[in-house]
Amino acid sequence: MANVLKVIIFHLLLVFDVGHVHGSDGASTAGVYDVTEYGAAPSDRDNKGAFLAAWRAACGSAAGNSTLLVPEGTFTVGAVEFSGPCTGDKAPVVVIDGVLQPCAGGCRLSSGAWVTFSGLENLLVTGAGTLDGRGARTGKPKHKTTTLLFDKVANSTVRGLAFVNGRGFHVNFHRCTRVTADGLRIHAPAASRNTDGIHVGGSSHVRILDTAIGTGDDCVSVGPGSTDVVVSGVACGPGHGISVGSLGREEGEADVRGLVVRNCTVRGTTNGLRIKTWPGSQPGRASNITFEDITMADVSNPIFIDQQYCPHRHCSDVDKPSLVQISDVTFKRIEGTSRSRVAVQLRCSEDRPCTGVRLDGVNLSCGEQPCHEQFENVQGTPAAAAQAPIPTVRPEEAADGASGTEQPGQ
Ligand SMILES: *[C@@H]1O[C@H](CO)[C@@H](O)[C@H](O)[C@H]1NC(C)=O
Ligand SMILES: *[C@@H]1O[C@H](CO)[C@@H](O)[C@H](O)[C@H]1NC(C)=O
Ligand SMILES: *[C@@H]1O[C@H](CO)[C@@H](O)[C@H](O)[C@H]1NC(C)=O
Ligand SMILES: *[C@@H]1O[C@H](CO)[C@@H](O)[C@H](O)[C@H]1NC(C)=O
């Protein structure tokens, strides 16, 4: 009898107040696990416990198709890890419509990550919300904390969210396979250090699409062990541009292989397209890298291979060459304006000269001045077509390349 009554009440509730009806496992009938129904509230209090309770319910739901929802409102949450595996290897959809912030003090963010998703498959993190790292507001943050970390995540996407004022990388794909960042907006002050927009490391089959990034460091950085990475439709600036590296810092680093950066704009940055390796480095490789259809505006070092990368002059072996071998790198249809006079710098390692570097249709202007280029330890003649027409080059192609690279290397 009591059960019958329960069922009747359940159905009445369903009719009159759909939003607050719960199935037997705690979710609303639509499979939505709303963090506010697990005790989260927009306040300065750490909501981590409620977030994790809602996650455990959504991740463990046998029905599948569950959604973890952070509704509108500003929620404080300390470092939190949403880990898998979930039932049926199908992670919930995570919808963040509100603003997430770490506590102003007391959340003890460490040098790890703030919001982590780990050991998951088929995850989608999306919504109209914002992850606000509050890095800029607190001056120079004590720790370099990644805002959003995907660690050992496969076949998954983060889409549409905004990221502001990170204390370190805004998004980090670490040990992931087939992951996509799509339609993100990432902003931090130009003066905030190490606030890379999206970092990729130890990951394969990564797509970074249609995303606007302006921070105090690289818009996108592709670190060791990254293979098959495509960056497309990224609007970058301010910041340090789109980079491979830095490479060669740690022993046993895995190669970077198969990167395509295409259809991007780079505006007002200190570097444009860059490959950076440390001097006196560990051995390593970076190969099969293509940059194409890139528009630059007011970029200081538009095309830059830097094998003596040493920021803030903190390198122990500054006089020793890098042991990272760079090969098969193409810069194709790169147009726009350079803020410096050296539009193309290929400064390769004397111990591992670059091989297979091609400059094809590089058309950069340097204001009133002619552009210069600088080549060190580059095997072959990467810019032959642009520098001095050779018989096999059609005249219009030679003319195309001329304005950016008309000065022979110095
Ligand atoms: C999950 O969603 C799919 C597609 O929307 C639907 O076909 C399926 O019936 C749903 N499964 C459950 C258990 O709700
Ligand atoms: C990811 O998807 C691919 C292709 O759909 C599939 O072959 C692979 O097994 C999946 N990997 C994981 C870890 O789910
Ligand atoms: C290039 O990127 C822009 C976004 O910046 C996108 O709207 C456009 O469709 C892309 N074009 C191609 C050919 O991929
Ligand atoms: C180079 O990288 C691209 C992108 O990952 C890939 O499609 C292509 O097969 C690679 N080419 C070689 C020769 O490895």
XYZ file of C-alpha atoms and ligand atoms in Angstrom:
466
model
C 0.000 0.000 0.000
C 2.696 2.418 0.999
C 4.488 1.630 -2.229
C 1.407 2.318 -4.300
C 1.016 5.649 -2.536
C 4.642 6.446 -3.238
C 4.159 5.718 -6.901
C 1.109 7.957 -7.057
C 2.916 10.791 -5.286
C 5.861 10.255 -7.610
C 3.651 10.723 -10.638
C 1.917 13.765 -9.169
C 5.314 15.317 -8.559
C 6.313 14.431 -12.058
C 3.367 16.412 -13.389
C 3.702 19.436 -11.130
C 7.365 19.825 -10.375
C 9.464 17.946 -12.872
C 12.692 19.637 -11.878
C 12.762 18.151 -8.418
C 11.697 14.617 -9.055
C 14.246 11.964 -8.257
C 14.507 8.441 -9.463
C 15.607 5.718 -7.123
C 19.320 6.468 -7.655
C 19.026 10.149 -6.764
C 18.968 11.690 -10.228
C 16.011 13.444 -11.692
C 14.184 11.270 -14.183
C 16.177 12.765 -17.033
C 19.415 11.441 -15.518
C 20.544 14.894 -14.415
C 22.675 15.015 -11.287
C 22.553 18.635 -10.187
C 25.279 19.528 -7.677
C 22.860 21.782 -5.776
C 20.795 18.703 -4.993
C 23.859 17.242 -3.309
C 24.352 20.262 -1.092
C 26.339 22.624 -3.307
C 25.449 26.298 -3.036
C 26.788 29.490 -4.558
C 28.876 30.745 -1.650
C 32.458 31.103 -0.462
C 32.300 27.688 1.158
C 34.200 24.824 -0.519
C 31.662 22.785 -2.460
C 34.064 19.977 -3.248
C 32.211 17.371 -1.186
C 28.903 18.046 -2.917
C 30.509 18.036 -6.365
C 32.132 14.686 -5.674
C 28.920 13.171 -4.287
C 27.040 14.212 -7.426
C 29.886 12.869 -9.567
C 29.905 9.489 -7.824
C 26.169 9.158 -8.391
C 26.348 10.205 -12.059
C 29.453 8.132 -12.823
C 28.026 5.098 -11.063
C 24.580 5.330 -12.619
C 23.736 2.054 -14.320
C 21.270 3.784 -16.634
C 24.032 5.549 -18.569
C 23.281 8.872 -20.290
C 23.723 10.739 -17.046
C 24.557 14.427 -16.775
C 26.441 16.127 -13.983
C 25.111 19.680 -13.834
C 26.635 22.783 -12.281
C 23.806 25.287 -12.774
C 24.163 29.060 -13.046
C 25.703 30.812 -10.052
C 29.222 31.213 -8.737
C 30.475 28.117 -6.943
C 33.617 27.909 -4.862
C 35.435 24.616 -5.111
C 38.850 23.465 -3.986
C 41.097 21.106 -5.946
C 38.795 18.338 -7.119
C 39.362 15.143 -9.105
C 36.573 13.429 -11.007
C 37.965 9.992 -11.642
C 36.807 6.949 -13.514
C 36.118 4.442 -14.689
C 32.383 4.997 -14.762
C 29.752 2.326 -15.169
C 29.824 0.930 -18.686
C 32.952 3.003 -19.483
C 30.649 5.878 -20.392
C 31.472 9.008 -18.429
C 28.621 11.415 -17.705
C 28.152 14.557 -19.721
C 29.380 17.368 -17.492
C 27.500 20.629 -18.015
C 28.962 23.678 -16.312
C 26.649 26.652 -16.704
C 27.895 28.472 -13.632
C 31.210 30.003 -12.662
C 33.721 27.870 -10.765
C 36.297 29.557 -8.552
C 38.886 28.283 -6.117
C 38.526 29.774 -2.632
C 40.102 33.166 -2.152
C 42.271 31.477 0.479
C 42.218 28.124 2.199
C 41.518 25.793 -0.720
C 45.212 24.871 -0.745
C 45.728 24.683 -4.478
C 49.007 22.892 -5.032
C 51.281 22.710 -8.032
C 49.032 20.051 -9.539
C 45.668 20.822 -11.028
C 42.531 22.480 -9.782
C 39.826 20.554 -11.680
C 40.922 17.091 -12.869
C 39.163 14.449 -14.927
C 41.098 11.179 -14.905
C 40.831 7.618 -16.139
C 37.728 8.262 -18.236
C 36.342 7.462 -21.661
C 33.605 9.124 -23.675
C 33.542 12.244 -21.529
C 32.041 15.524 -22.666
C 32.643 18.638 -20.558
C 30.622 21.558 -21.835
C 28.242 24.404 -20.914
C 27.946 28.167 -20.907
C 30.042 28.531 -17.766
C 33.487 29.760 -16.798
C 36.412 28.314 -14.890
C 37.941 31.303 -13.152
C 41.347 30.435 -11.682
C 41.529 33.778 -9.861
C 45.236 33.835 -10.682
C 45.409 37.437 -11.760
C 43.534 38.720 -8.760
C 45.886 37.229 -6.209
C 49.073 38.644 -7.714
C 51.694 36.056 -8.591
C 50.143 32.756 -7.491
C 52.242 30.716 -5.082
C 51.912 27.529 -7.166
C 51.627 26.835 -10.860
C 48.221 25.184 -10.863
C 46.551 23.894 -14.030
C 42.917 24.963 -14.263
C 41.529 21.905 -16.101
C 43.497 18.674 -16.400
C 42.479 15.684 -18.499
C 44.717 12.843 -17.316
C 44.438 9.431 -19.037
C 41.220 10.411 -20.747
C 40.182 8.895 -24.082
C 37.636 9.682 -26.785
C 36.531 12.828 -25.029
C 35.805 16.502 -25.641
C 35.798 19.803 -23.788
C 33.607 22.281 -25.624
C 32.301 25.828 -25.347
C 33.543 26.757 -21.878
C 35.367 29.947 -20.919
C 38.582 29.984 -18.900
C 39.943 33.101 -17.231
C 42.918 34.059 -15.090
C 44.558 30.673 -14.686
C 47.403 30.126 -12.240
C 49.212 27.884 -14.702
C 48.089 26.099 -17.860
C 44.395 26.679 -18.478
C 43.827 23.294 -20.108
C 46.269 20.373 -20.010
C 45.821 17.142 -21.974
C 48.160 14.687 -20.268
C 48.434 11.020 -21.334
C 45.249 11.303 -23.402
C 44.092 9.675 -26.640
C 41.556 11.118 -29.067
C 40.666 14.234 -27.143
C 39.263 17.462 -28.548
C 39.088 21.048 -27.318
C 36.480 22.912 -29.309
C 35.073 26.428 -29.144
C 36.806 27.472 -25.925
C 37.590 31.045 -24.861
C 40.710 31.430 -22.754
C 41.899 34.735 -21.304
C 44.500 35.813 -18.796
C 46.584 38.987 -18.478
C 49.520 39.237 -20.873
C 51.825 39.657 -17.886
C 50.834 36.436 -16.095
C 53.604 33.837 -16.332
C 53.178 30.192 -17.400
C 49.509 30.668 -18.170
C 49.558 28.631 -21.399
C 46.151 28.353 -23.013
C 46.181 24.658 -23.926
C 49.095 22.333 -23.256
C 49.391 18.888 -24.805
C 51.815 16.296 -23.448
C 52.169 12.539 -23.797
C 48.970 12.469 -25.841
C 47.918 11.307 -29.288
C 45.151 12.166 -31.748
C 44.447 15.571 -30.227
C 42.287 18.217 -31.903
C 42.226 21.877 -30.838
C 39.572 23.664 -32.846
C 37.975 27.105 -33.204
C 39.252 28.499 -29.956
C 40.235 32.036 -28.901
C 43.262 32.251 -26.619
C 44.987 35.289 -25.130
C 47.235 34.739 -22.114
C 50.657 35.496 -20.651
C 52.331 32.472 -22.229
C 51.915 30.129 -25.205
C 48.426 29.986 -26.693
C 49.029 26.331 -27.458
C 52.101 24.370 -26.394
C 52.826 20.881 -27.619
C 55.178 19.062 -25.303
C 57.107 15.779 -25.368
C 55.321 12.588 -26.366
C 52.651 14.259 -28.465
C 51.668 12.596 -31.749
C 49.017 13.442 -34.326
C 47.971 16.840 -33.020
C 45.867 19.198 -35.157
C 45.390 22.845 -34.186
C 42.896 24.629 -36.417
C 40.872 27.826 -36.226
C 42.735 29.203 -33.221
C 42.803 32.981 -32.721
C 45.936 33.549 -30.644
C 47.022 36.709 -28.845
C 48.262 38.278 -26.741
C 50.795 35.743 -25.525
C 53.812 33.850 -26.775
C 52.268 32.251 -29.858
C 51.831 28.612 -30.852
C 54.761 26.474 -29.766
C 56.271 23.055 -29.879
C 58.202 22.545 -26.668
C 60.004 23.314 -24.755
C 61.795 20.044 -25.493
C 64.871 18.303 -24.127
C 64.565 19.270 -20.516
C 63.934 15.831 -19.018
C 65.709 12.551 -19.615
C 63.895 10.012 -21.784
C 61.420 12.408 -23.305
C 59.256 10.879 -26.021
C 59.220 12.405 -29.507
C 56.861 14.978 -30.931
C 55.573 13.570 -34.234
C 52.830 14.713 -36.554
C 51.633 18.230 -35.734
C 49.521 20.330 -38.074
C 48.711 23.948 -37.236
C 46.424 25.451 -39.844
C 43.963 28.273 -40.415
C 44.995 30.246 -37.344
C 45.551 33.937 -36.642
C 48.313 35.148 -34.382
C 48.076 38.742 -33.215
C 50.287 40.940 -31.023
C 52.333 38.052 -29.634
C 56.034 37.831 -28.794
C 56.428 34.762 -31.021
C 54.320 33.352 -33.807
C 55.077 29.764 -34.736
C 57.900 28.369 -32.676
C 59.818 25.205 -31.891
C 61.900 25.579 -28.739
C 64.472 23.235 -27.239
C 66.825 23.740 -24.323
C 70.581 24.104 -24.725
C 72.640 21.289 -23.199
C 69.528 19.186 -23.521
C 68.687 15.523 -23.343
C 68.345 13.803 -26.735
C 64.976 13.891 -28.425
C 63.159 14.380 -31.705
C 60.529 16.604 -33.219
C 59.399 15.709 -36.728
C 56.626 15.999 -39.315
C 55.398 19.422 -38.273
C 53.369 21.632 -40.606
C 52.257 25.207 -40.107
C 49.983 26.411 -42.895
C 47.518 29.181 -43.734
C 48.459 31.360 -40.806
C 47.812 35.098 -40.623
C 50.107 37.138 -38.404
C 49.572 40.674 -37.172
C 52.234 42.603 -35.294
C 54.130 39.503 -34.142
C 57.689 39.913 -32.846
C 59.248 36.607 -33.977
C 56.798 35.241 -36.530
C 58.713 32.102 -37.540
C 61.161 30.845 -34.988
C 63.087 27.642 -34.408
C 64.980 28.267 -31.190
C 67.337 25.517 -30.077
C 68.907 27.799 -27.481
C 65.704 28.379 -25.599
C 66.564 29.688 -22.170
C 63.875 31.832 -20.584
C 64.892 34.056 -17.715
C 68.501 32.854 -18.294
C 68.109 29.904 -15.935
C 70.042 27.287 -17.897
C 72.939 25.333 -16.497
C 74.392 24.269 -19.855
C 73.775 27.361 -21.883
C 76.926 26.818 -23.983
C 76.212 23.212 -24.926
C 74.134 22.476 -28.019
C 70.666 20.998 -27.885
C 70.479 17.288 -28.696
C 66.923 17.465 -29.997
C 66.776 16.588 -33.701
C 64.245 18.679 -35.606
C 63.193 17.381 -39.016
C 60.510 17.761 -41.668
C 59.064 21.104 -40.706
C 57.020 23.064 -43.231
C 55.925 26.686 -43.026
C 53.418 27.244 -45.804
C 51.355 30.308 -46.690
C 52.302 32.374 -43.651
C 51.240 35.978 -44.206
C 51.001 39.263 -42.344
C 53.147 41.636 -40.384
C 56.218 41.237 -38.225
C 57.040 43.679 -35.452
C 60.741 42.819 -35.620
C 62.993 42.945 -38.657
C 63.997 39.298 -38.398
C 60.821 37.659 -39.575
C 62.294 34.186 -39.992
C 64.774 32.732 -37.512
C 65.846 29.129 -37.844
C 68.434 28.710 -35.111
C 69.133 25.005 -35.040
C 71.587 22.998 -32.995
C 75.179 22.694 -34.189
C 75.109 19.121 -32.927
C 71.794 18.219 -34.584
C 71.268 20.474 -37.612
C 67.640 20.753 -38.714
C 66.732 18.707 -41.757
C 63.833 18.990 -44.164
C 62.763 22.512 -43.224
C 60.669 24.137 -45.949
C 59.487 27.711 -46.259
C 56.843 27.914 -48.920
C 54.775 31.029 -49.552
C 56.008 32.949 -46.533
C 54.850 36.497 -47.090
C 55.571 38.691 -44.101
C 56.216 42.407 -44.057
C 58.327 44.313 -41.576
C 56.924 47.832 -41.804
C 59.058 50.288 -43.735
C 62.107 48.049 -43.464
C 62.886 44.963 -45.478
C 62.551 41.759 -43.483
C 65.611 39.723 -42.564
C 66.044 36.084 -41.914
C 68.571 34.207 -39.862
C 69.612 30.604 -40.444
C 71.987 28.597 -38.250
C 72.720 24.902 -38.720
C 69.946 24.300 -41.195
C 70.645 21.521 -43.683
C 69.618 22.148 -47.258
C 68.122 25.346 -48.525
C 64.739 25.833 -46.914
C 64.020 29.217 -48.389
C 65.696 28.744 -51.752
C 62.551 29.495 -53.682
C 61.894 32.636 -51.748
C 65.437 34.003 -51.681
C 66.645 33.551 -55.180
C 64.461 32.208 -57.937
C 65.847 28.971 -59.266
C 64.835 27.736 -62.696
C 62.187 25.297 -61.483
C 60.248 27.996 -59.589
C 57.558 29.812 -61.494
C 58.012 33.610 -61.404
C 54.788 34.361 -59.511
C 55.750 31.921 -56.746
C 59.121 33.560 -56.377
C 57.471 36.963 -56.179
C 55.011 35.692 -53.555
C 57.748 34.641 -51.208
C 59.921 37.642 -51.843
C 58.536 40.304 -49.537
C 58.976 38.193 -46.410
C 62.288 36.595 -47.141
C 64.074 38.703 -49.693
C 67.207 39.210 -47.634
C 69.582 36.304 -47.725
C 70.434 34.780 -44.381
C 72.989 36.672 -42.397
C 20.537 7.077 -23.910
O 20.442 8.009 -24.977
C 20.280 7.374 -26.233
C 20.350 8.488 -27.308
O 19.773 9.663 -26.847
C 18.955 6.644 -26.250
O 18.797 6.004 -27.486
C 18.968 5.589 -25.127
O 17.723 4.972 -25.042
C 19.287 6.248 -23.797
N 19.447 5.215 -22.796
C 18.974 5.308 -21.584
C 19.243 4.128 -20.685
O 18.329 6.279 -21.194
C 38.047 5.315 -28.855
O 37.347 5.313 -30.084
C 38.000 4.561 -31.094
C 37.298 4.788 -32.408
O 35.959 5.109 -32.220
C 37.995 3.091 -30.656
O 38.606 2.312 -31.645
C 38.767 2.983 -29.348
O 38.693 1.660 -28.859
C 38.219 3.911 -28.294
N 39.154 3.931 -27.206
C 38.767 3.954 -25.959
C 39.838 3.869 -24.939
O 37.595 4.054 -25.644
C 39.144 28.792 -40.171
O 38.919 29.139 -38.815
C 37.762 29.885 -38.576
C 37.699 30.179 -37.091
O 38.774 30.987 -36.738
C 36.542 29.115 -39.019
O 35.398 29.891 -38.830
C 36.686 28.735 -40.478
O 35.615 27.926 -40.851
C 37.991 27.991 -40.698
N 38.190 27.736 -42.117
C 38.603 26.576 -42.591
C 38.773 26.467 -44.078
O 38.833 25.618 -41.860
C 52.554 13.555 -40.468
O 51.585 13.957 -39.506
C 50.268 13.962 -39.977
C 49.384 14.517 -38.876
O 49.457 13.723 -37.763
C 49.870 12.579 -40.423
O 48.564 12.610 -40.945
C 50.849 12.072 -41.464
O 50.532 10.753 -41.789
C 52.268 12.152 -40.960
N 53.202 11.821 -42.029
C 54.210 11.003 -41.862
C 55.085 10.789 -43.038
O 54.419 10.431 -40.793
